[in-house]
Coordinates of C-alpha atoms in Angstrom, one line a residue:
M855 CA -8.9 15.7 2.4
I856 CA -9.4 18.8 0.2
K857 CA -11.8 21.7 0.0
E858 CA -14.9 21.3 -2.1
H859 CA -13.9 23.5 -5.0
K860 CA -12.5 22.8 -8.4
I861 CA -8.8 21.9 -8.5
G862 CA -6.4 22.1 -11.4
L863 CA -4.4 19.4 -13.1
F864 CA -1.2 20.1 -11.0
S865 CA -3.0 19.8 -7.7
A866 CA -4.6 16.5 -8.9
I867 CA -1.2 15.1 -9.8
I868 CA 0.2 16.1 -6.4
I869 CA -2.7 14.5 -4.5
S870 CA -2.3 11.2 -6.5
M871 CA 1.5 11.2 -5.9
N872 CA 1.0 11.8 -2.2
G873 CA -1.4 8.8 -2.1
M874 CA 1.1 6.5 -3.7
I875 CA 4.5 7.6 -2.4
G876 CA 4.0 7.5 1.3
A877 CA 2.3 4.1 1.2
G878 CA 4.9 2.3 -0.9
I879 CA 8.4 3.7 -1.2
F880 CA 9.3 3.1 2.4
S881 CA 7.5 -0.2 3.0
V882 CA 8.4 -2.2 -0.2
P883 CA 12.1 -2.0 -1.1
I884 CA 13.5 -4.3 1.6
K885 CA 11.0 -7.1 1.0
L886 CA 11.2 -6.7 -2.8
I887 CA 15.0 -6.8 -3.0
A888 CA 15.3 -9.6 -0.5
Q889 CA 12.9 -11.7 -2.6
A890 CA 13.8 -10.7 -6.2
G891 CA 17.3 -9.3 -6.0
P892 CA 18.3 -6.7 -8.6
A893 CA 15.5 -8.0 -10.8
G894 CA 13.2 -6.0 -8.6
L895 CA 13.8 -3.2 -11.0
L896 CA 12.1 -5.2 -13.7
T897 CA 9.2 -6.0 -11.3
Y898 CA 8.7 -2.3 -10.8
T899 CA 8.7 -1.6 -14.5
L900 CA 6.1 -4.3 -15.3
V901 CA 3.8 -3.4 -12.4
S902 CA 4.0 0.3 -13.5
I903 CA 2.7 -0.6 -16.9
A904 CA 0.0 -2.9 -15.5
V905 CA -1.2 -0.2 -13.0
W906 CA -1.3 2.3 -15.9
F907 CA -3.8 0.1 -17.8
I908 CA -5.9 -0.3 -14.6
A909 CA -5.8 3.4 -13.9
L910 CA -6.9 4.5 -17.3
A911 CA -9.9 2.0 -17.1
L912 CA -10.9 3.4 -13.7
S913 CA -10.7 6.9 -15.0
R914 CA -13.2 6.0 -17.7
T915 CA -15.5 4.4 -15.1
A916 CA -15.3 7.6 -13.1
Q917 CA -16.1 9.6 -16.2
M918 CA -19.2 7.6 -16.9
W919 CA -20.5 7.3 -13.3
P920 CA -19.1 10.3 -11.4
Q921 CA -21.6 9.9 -8.5
E922 CA -20.6 9.5 -4.9
G923 CA -19.9 5.9 -4.0
S924 CA -17.2 5.2 -6.5
F925 CA -16.6 1.4 -6.5
Y926 CA -20.2 0.6 -5.4
M927 CA -21.5 2.7 -8.3
Y928 CA -19.2 1.1 -10.8
A929 CA -19.9 -2.5 -10.0
R930 CA -23.6 -1.9 -9.5
Q931 CA -23.9 -0.9 -13.2
W932 CA -23.6 -4.6 -14.2
G933 CA -24.0 -6.6 -11.0
G934 CA -26.7 -4.7 -9.1
H935 CA -26.8 -3.8 -5.5
S936 CA -25.1 -7.0 -4.2
M937 CA -22.1 -6.7 -6.6
G938 CA -21.7 -3.0 -5.7
L939 CA -21.5 -3.9 -2.0
I940 CA -18.9 -6.6 -2.7
A941 CA -16.7 -4.2 -4.7
A942 CA -16.9 -1.4 -2.2
G943 CA -16.6 -3.8 0.8
S944 CA -13.4 -5.4 -0.8
Y945 CA -11.9 -1.9 -1.2
I946 CA -12.7 -1.0 2.4
F947 CA -11.3 -4.3 3.8
G948 CA -8.2 -3.9 1.6
L949 CA -7.6 -0.4 2.9
M950 CA -8.0 -1.5 6.5
I951 CA -5.4 -4.2 6.1
A952 CA -3.1 -1.6 4.4
L953 CA -3.7 0.8 7.3
G954 CA -2.7 -2.0 9.7
L955 CA 0.6 -2.4 8.0
L956 CA 1.2 1.3 7.8
S957 CA 0.3 1.8 11.5
G958 CA 2.9 -0.9 12.4
M959 CA 5.5 1.0 10.3
A960 CA 4.6 4.3 11.9
G961 CA 5.1 2.8 15.4
T962 CA 8.5 1.3 14.3
Y963 CA 9.8 4.6 13.1
M964 CA 8.4 6.6 16.0
H965 CA 10.1 4.2 18.4
T966 CA 13.4 5.7 17.4
Y967 CA 12.3 8.9 19.0
F968 CA 10.3 7.4 22.0
T969 CA 12.5 4.5 22.9
S970 CA 10.9 4.0 26.3
I971 CA 7.5 3.3 24.7
P972 CA 7.0 -0.1 22.8
A973 CA 6.5 0.3 19.0
G974 CA 3.1 -1.5 19.3
I975 CA 1.8 1.1 21.8
L976 CA 3.0 3.9 19.5
S977 CA 1.2 2.3 16.6
F978 CA -2.1 2.1 18.6
I979 CA -1.7 5.7 19.7
T980 CA -1.2 6.8 16.1
I981 CA -4.3 5.0 14.9
I982 CA -6.4 6.7 17.6
L983 CA -4.9 10.2 17.0
V984 CA -5.4 9.9 13.2
A985 CA -9.1 8.9 13.7
L986 CA -9.7 11.8 16.2
I987 CA -8.1 14.3 13.8
N988 CA -10.4 13.1 11.0
I989 CA -13.4 13.2 13.3
T990 CA -12.7 16.9 14.2
G991 CA -13.1 17.7 10.5
L992 CA -9.5 18.9 9.9
R993 CA -8.5 18.5 6.2
I994 CA -5.2 18.8 4.4
A995 CA -5.5 21.9 2.1
Q996 CA -3.7 22.2 -1.2
L997 CA -0.8 23.9 0.5
G998 CA -0.6 21.0 2.9
Q999 CA -0.4 18.6 0.0
Y1000 CA 2.5 20.5 -1.4
I1001 CA 4.4 20.6 1.9
L1002 CA 3.8 16.8 2.3
I1003 CA 5.1 16.0 -1.1
C1004 CA 8.2 18.1 -0.5
C1005 CA 8.9 16.5 2.9
T1006 CA 8.7 13.1 1.2
L1007 CA 10.6 13.9 -2.0
I1008 CA 13.6 15.9 -0.7
P1009 CA 15.1 13.1 1.5
I1010 CA 14.3 10.5 -1.1
L1011 CA 16.2 12.4 -3.8
L1012 CA 19.1 13.1 -1.4
T1013 CA 19.3 9.4 -0.4
T1014 CA 19.3 8.4 -4.1
L1015 CA 22.2 10.8 -4.9
L1016 CA 24.2 9.6 -1.9
C1017 CA 23.6 5.9 -2.8
L1018 CA 24.6 6.6 -6.4
S1019 CA 27.8 8.1 -5.1
H1020 CA 28.5 4.7 -3.5
A1021 CA 27.4 2.7 -6.5
D1022 CA 29.0 -0.6 -7.2
M1023 CA 28.0 -2.3 -10.5
H1024 CA 28.9 -5.7 -9.1
N1025 CA 25.8 -5.5 -6.9
L1026 CA 23.7 -5.9 -10.0
F1027 CA 24.9 -9.4 -10.6
P1028 CA 23.5 -12.0 -10.5
F1029 CA 20.6 -9.9 -11.8
M1030 CA 18.0 -12.6 -11.1
P1031 CA 19.5 -14.7 -8.2
F1032 CA 16.2 -16.3 -7.1
G1033 CA 14.7 -16.9 -10.6
A1034 CA 12.1 -15.2 -12.8
F1035 CA 9.1 -16.5 -10.9
N1036 CA 10.2 -14.9 -7.6
A1037 CA 10.8 -11.6 -9.4
L1038 CA 7.2 -11.7 -10.8
A1039 CA 5.7 -13.0 -7.6
A1040 CA 7.2 -9.9 -5.8
S1041 CA 4.6 -7.9 -7.7
K1042 CA 2.2 -8.4 -4.7
A1043 CA 4.5 -6.1 -2.7
V1044 CA 5.3 -3.7 -5.5
I1045 CA 1.6 -3.0 -6.3
F1046 CA 1.1 -2.0 -2.7
G1047 CA 3.3 1.0 -3.5
F1048 CA 1.0 2.1 -6.2
F1049 CA -2.3 1.8 -4.3
G1050 CA -3.6 5.4 -4.0
F1051 CA -3.4 6.1 -7.7
E1052 CA -7.2 5.9 -7.7
C1053 CA -7.3 9.2 -5.8
A1054 CA -7.5 11.2 -9.1
A1055 CA -10.4 9.1 -10.4
S1056 CA -12.3 9.5 -7.1
L1057 CA -11.9 13.3 -7.4
F1058 CA -13.5 13.3 -10.9
S1059 CA -16.4 15.7 -9.8
I1060 CA -14.1 18.4 -8.4
I1061 CA -11.3 18.5 -11.0
E1062 CA -11.4 21.2 -13.7
D1063 CA -12.2 19.8 -17.1
P1064 CA -12.2 16.2 -15.7
E1065 CA -12.6 14.4 -19.0
K1066 CA -9.2 15.6 -20.0
N1067 CA -7.5 16.2 -16.7
V1068 CA -8.3 13.0 -14.9
P1069 CA -6.5 10.7 -17.4
K1070 CA -3.7 13.3 -17.6
A1071 CA -3.4 13.3 -13.8
L1072 CA -3.4 9.5 -13.6
T1073 CA -0.8 9.1 -16.3
S1074 CA 1.5 11.9 -15.1
S1075 CA 1.4 10.9 -11.5
L1076 CA 2.1 7.2 -12.4
V1077 CA 5.0 8.1 -14.7
L1078 CA 6.6 10.4 -12.1
V1079 CA 6.1 7.9 -9.2
S1080 CA 7.3 5.0 -11.4
L1081 CA 10.5 6.8 -12.3
L1082 CA 11.0 7.9 -8.7
Y1083 CA 10.6 4.3 -7.4
I1084 CA 12.9 2.8 -10.0
C1085 CA 15.6 5.4 -9.4
F1086 CA 15.3 5.1 -5.7
V1087 CA 15.3 1.3 -5.6
G1088 CA 18.0 1.1 -8.3
S1089 CA 20.3 3.3 -6.2
L1090 CA 19.7 1.1 -3.1
I1091 CA 20.6 -2.0 -5.1
L1092 CA 23.8 -0.4 -6.5
A1093 CA 25.0 0.8 -3.1
I1094 CA 24.0 -2.0 -0.7
P1095 CA 24.8 -5.7 -1.0
L1096 CA 21.9 -8.1 -1.3
S1097 CA 22.8 -9.9 2.0
V1098 CA 22.1 -6.7 3.9
F1099 CA 18.5 -6.6 2.5
Q1100 CA 18.0 -10.3 3.4
E1101 CA 19.2 -9.7 6.9
A1102 CA 16.9 -6.6 7.3
A1103 CA 13.9 -8.6 5.9
S1104 CA 14.5 -11.5 8.3
I1105 CA 14.1 -9.1 11.3
N1106 CA 11.5 -6.8 9.8
A1107 CA 13.8 -3.9 10.1
P1108 CA 12.9 -0.4 8.8
L1109 CA 14.4 1.0 5.7
T1110 CA 16.8 3.2 7.6
Y1111 CA 18.5 0.0 8.9
V1112 CA 20.1 -0.7 5.5
L1113 CA 21.2 2.9 5.1
I1114 CA 23.2 3.1 8.3
P1115 CA 26.5 1.9 6.8
L1116 CA 26.2 4.6 4.1
F1117 CA 25.5 7.4 6.5
K1118 CA 28.4 7.1 8.9
N1119 CA 29.5 10.6 8.1
Y1120 CA 25.9 11.9 7.5
S1121 CA 24.1 10.9 10.7
W1122 CA 22.0 14.1 10.5
M1123 CA 20.7 13.0 7.2
L1124 CA 19.5 9.7 8.6
S1125 CA 17.5 11.6 11.2
I1126 CA 15.9 13.7 8.5
I1127 CA 15.1 10.6 6.5
N1128 CA 13.6 8.9 9.5
C1129 CA 11.5 12.0 10.3
S1130 CA 10.4 12.3 6.6
I1131 CA 9.3 8.6 6.5
T1132 CA 7.3 9.0 9.7
T1133 CA 5.6 12.1 8.4
A1134 CA 4.7 10.6 5.0
I1135 CA 3.3 7.4 6.6
I1136 CA 1.1 9.4 9.0
G1137 CA 0.0 11.6 6.2
V1138 CA -1.1 8.5 4.2
L1139 CA -2.8 7.0 7.3
Y1140 CA -4.7 10.3 7.7
A1141 CA -5.9 10.4 4.1
M1142 CA -6.7 6.7 3.8
T1143 CA -8.7 6.7 7.0
F1144 CA -10.8 9.6 5.8
A1145 CA -11.4 8.1 2.4
C1146 CA -12.3 4.7 3.8
G1147 CA -14.6 6.3 6.4
K1148 CA -16.3 8.4 3.8
L1149 CA -17.0 5.3 1.6
L1150 CA -18.3 3.3 4.5
S1151 CA -20.6 6.1 5.5
S1152 CA -22.0 6.4 2.0
L1153 CA -22.5 2.7 1.8
S1154 CA -24.6 2.7 5.0
Y1155 CA -27.0 5.1 3.3
R1156 CA -27.6 2.5 0.6
C1157 CA -27.8 -0.6 2.9
T1158 CA -29.8 0.6 5.9
T1159 CA -32.8 2.7 6.7
K1160 CA -32.2 6.4 7.4
S1161 CA -32.6 5.9 11.1
F1162 CA -29.6 3.5 11.2
H1163 CA -27.1 5.0 8.8
L1164 CA -23.5 5.6 9.9
S1165 CA -22.3 9.1 10.4
S1166 CA -18.9 10.0 9.1
S1167 CA -17.5 10.1 12.6
T1168 CA -18.9 6.6 13.5
A1169 CA -17.6 5.2 10.2
I1170 CA -14.1 6.6 10.9
M1171 CA -14.1 5.1 14.3
L1172 CA -15.1 1.7 12.8
I1173 CA -12.3 2.0 10.3
A1174 CA -9.9 2.7 13.2
L1175 CA -11.2 -0.4 15.1
G1176 CA -10.7 -2.5 12.0
T1177 CA -7.2 -1.1 11.6
V1178 CA -6.4 -2.1 15.2
I1179 CA -7.7 -5.6 14.6
T1180 CA -5.6 -6.1 11.5
F1181 CA -2.6 -4.7 13.2
I1182 CA -3.0 -7.1 16.1
T1183 CA -3.9 -10.2 14.2
L1184 CA -1.5 -9.9 11.2
N1185 CA 2.2 -9.9 12.1
N1186 CA 3.6 -10.9 8.8
A1187 CA 4.4 -8.2 6.2
N1188 CA 3.9 -10.7 3.3
L1189 CA 0.4 -11.5 4.5
F1190 CA -0.3 -7.7 4.6
F1191 CA 0.9 -7.3 1.1
S1192 CA -1.0 -10.3 -0.3
L1193 CA -4.3 -9.6 1.4
T1194 CA -4.3 -5.9 0.6
A1195 CA -3.6 -6.7 -3.1
L1196 CA -6.3 -9.4 -3.2
F1197 CA -9.1 -7.2 -1.8
I1198 CA -8.3 -4.0 -3.6
L1199 CA -7.7 -5.8 -7.0
T1200 CA -11.0 -7.5 -6.5
S1201 CA -12.6 -4.1 -6.2
F1202 CA -10.8 -2.8 -9.3
I1203 CA -11.7 -5.9 -11.4
L1204 CA -15.4 -5.7 -10.4
S1205 CA -15.5 -2.0 -11.2
I1206 CA -13.7 -2.3 -14.6
I1207 CA -16.1 -5.0 -15.8
A1208 CA -18.8 -2.3 -16.0
L1209 CA -16.9 -0.9 -19.0
L1210 CA -16.8 -4.3 -20.7
V1211 CA -20.5 -4.9 -20.1
H1212 CA -21.4 -1.5 -21.6
K1213 CA -19.0 -2.1 -24.5
K1214 CA -16.9 0.9 -23.8
H1215 CA -13.2 1.2 -24.5
I1216 CA -13.0 -2.6 -25.2
I1217 CA -9.2 -2.9 -25.9
M1218 CA -8.1 -0.7 -22.9
T1219 CA -10.6 -2.5 -20.6
T1220 CA -9.5 -5.9 -21.7
L1221 CA -5.8 -5.0 -21.1
A1222 CA -6.7 -3.7 -17.7
L1223 CA -8.7 -6.8 -16.7
I1224 CA -5.9 -9.1 -17.9
T1225 CA -3.1 -7.2 -16.0
A1226 CA -5.3 -6.9 -12.9
S1227 CA -6.1 -10.7 -13.0
V1228 CA -2.4 -11.5 -13.4
L1229 CA -1.5 -9.4 -10.4
F1230 CA -4.4 -11.0 -8.5
A1231 CA -3.0 -14.5 -9.3
F1232 CA 0.4 -13.6 -7.9
A1233 CA -1.2 -12.1 -4.8
A1234 CA -3.2 -15.3 -4.3
H1235 CA -0.1 -17.4 -4.7
G1236 CA 1.7 -15.3 -2.1
L1237 CA -1.2 -15.8 0.3
W1238 CA -1.2 -19.5 -0.3
V1239 CA 2.6 -19.7 0.4
E1240 CA 2.3 -17.7 3.6
L1241 CA -0.6 -19.8 4.9
N1242 CA 1.3 -23.0 4.1
K1243 CA 4.3 -21.7 6.0
N1244 CA 2.1 -20.8 9.0
F1245 CA 0.4 -24.2 8.8
I1246 CA 3.7 -26.1 8.7
L1247 CA 5.2 -24.0 11.6
H1248 CA 2.1 -24.5 13.7
Y1249 CA 2.2 -28.3 13.4
A1250 CA 6.0 -28.4 13.7
N1251 CA 5.7 -26.5 17.0
S1252 CA 2.9 -28.8 18.1
D1253 CA 4.9 -31.9 17.3
C1254 CA 7.9 -30.5 19.1
K1255 CA 5.9 -29.9 22.3
K1256 CA 4.4 -33.4 22.1
Y1257 CA 7.9 -34.8 21.7
K1258 CA 9.3 -32.8 24.7
K1259 CA 6.3 -33.9 26.8
S1260 CA 6.9 -37.6 25.9
I1261 CA 10.6 -37.3 26.7
K1262 CA 9.7 -35.8 30.1
I1263 CA 7.3 -38.6 30.9
K1264 CA 9.9 -41.2 30.0
F1265 CA 12.5 -39.5 32.0
D1266 CA 10.3 -39.1 35.0
G1267 CA 9.4 -42.8 34.7
T1268 CA 13.0 -43.9 34.9
Q1269 CA 13.5 -41.9 38.1

């Protein structure tokens, strides 16, 4: 994603922000507000604090074991080769599931430009193109990182200002319409918006003065992104009634759907926002595919003989294949959020345990493990709820078909 030379603190902050913003700010708000209401602001605040603890712990693991392989190297310190594989494998699976969701979103937004092509086909084309670009070896340089963050931030800030100009304080009440538990359970979606913060930790070996700058980059990027998320989501809540978010969530509509009433006189702005969202999502797809392929390739060196290891190109194509599979098999956003959180948090927890085993930074490590475990529990609960829903719907449809068949038999008999 970047050139192999030392980068400064500012560049590290920008890279971390790019990793987070594109993945979350456009995919989370509708689901969050529909589930938690205005209390989603509280959810964002709590998750921000939890992720900060996790990020600081991961930066310490990167400081102690800066070798290539990241999560594999961290977990191997206490659990050996097998635990390292589980940690790295969990991270890779989590990223592939996230890539499936983001690919679906990219297709949905691109469909507004290519209306004659189904969104699913556009998603598939996007996955293939992103993989091919990565295989050719093209990388986003530092200038590209700055352009990407500007393309993302400017429309977000303009949308926030426009929403605030239509703010209605009555939209904040009731603040917690669906209860405290639903607000906390929504953390499985909110944390999706923060995945990518680990970029700075993974760049430990190429950041100037990493012992000081990696923690600073993590803290600074998390604070900036948290404030941006809270302001953006808060402005949406103030300007748009809860019922609109519930309607949008029920039909899996893109974020621009809820903005349409506010942009009657600014239709050009809606086009810019749509273009910005598409660009940001594709940028994250590109970076995540590369990072995931690189980790898979490095793992193959540790798990197979030299004659059978995966090249970077082969690893990237396998990641693209996994992305296509998750995109096709998972058609529920809540399942995407829950599964992504479960796999990636598993990787984080197994990595952070290395600090505890080596008795390093005990208090910080304990806080990180506690918060990561709580987030894991809510993600597991979300998965359980979705599986139960699918189970009930499956058997309800099955019983309905049997009932229709029996009615048809009786009717035919009377004839």
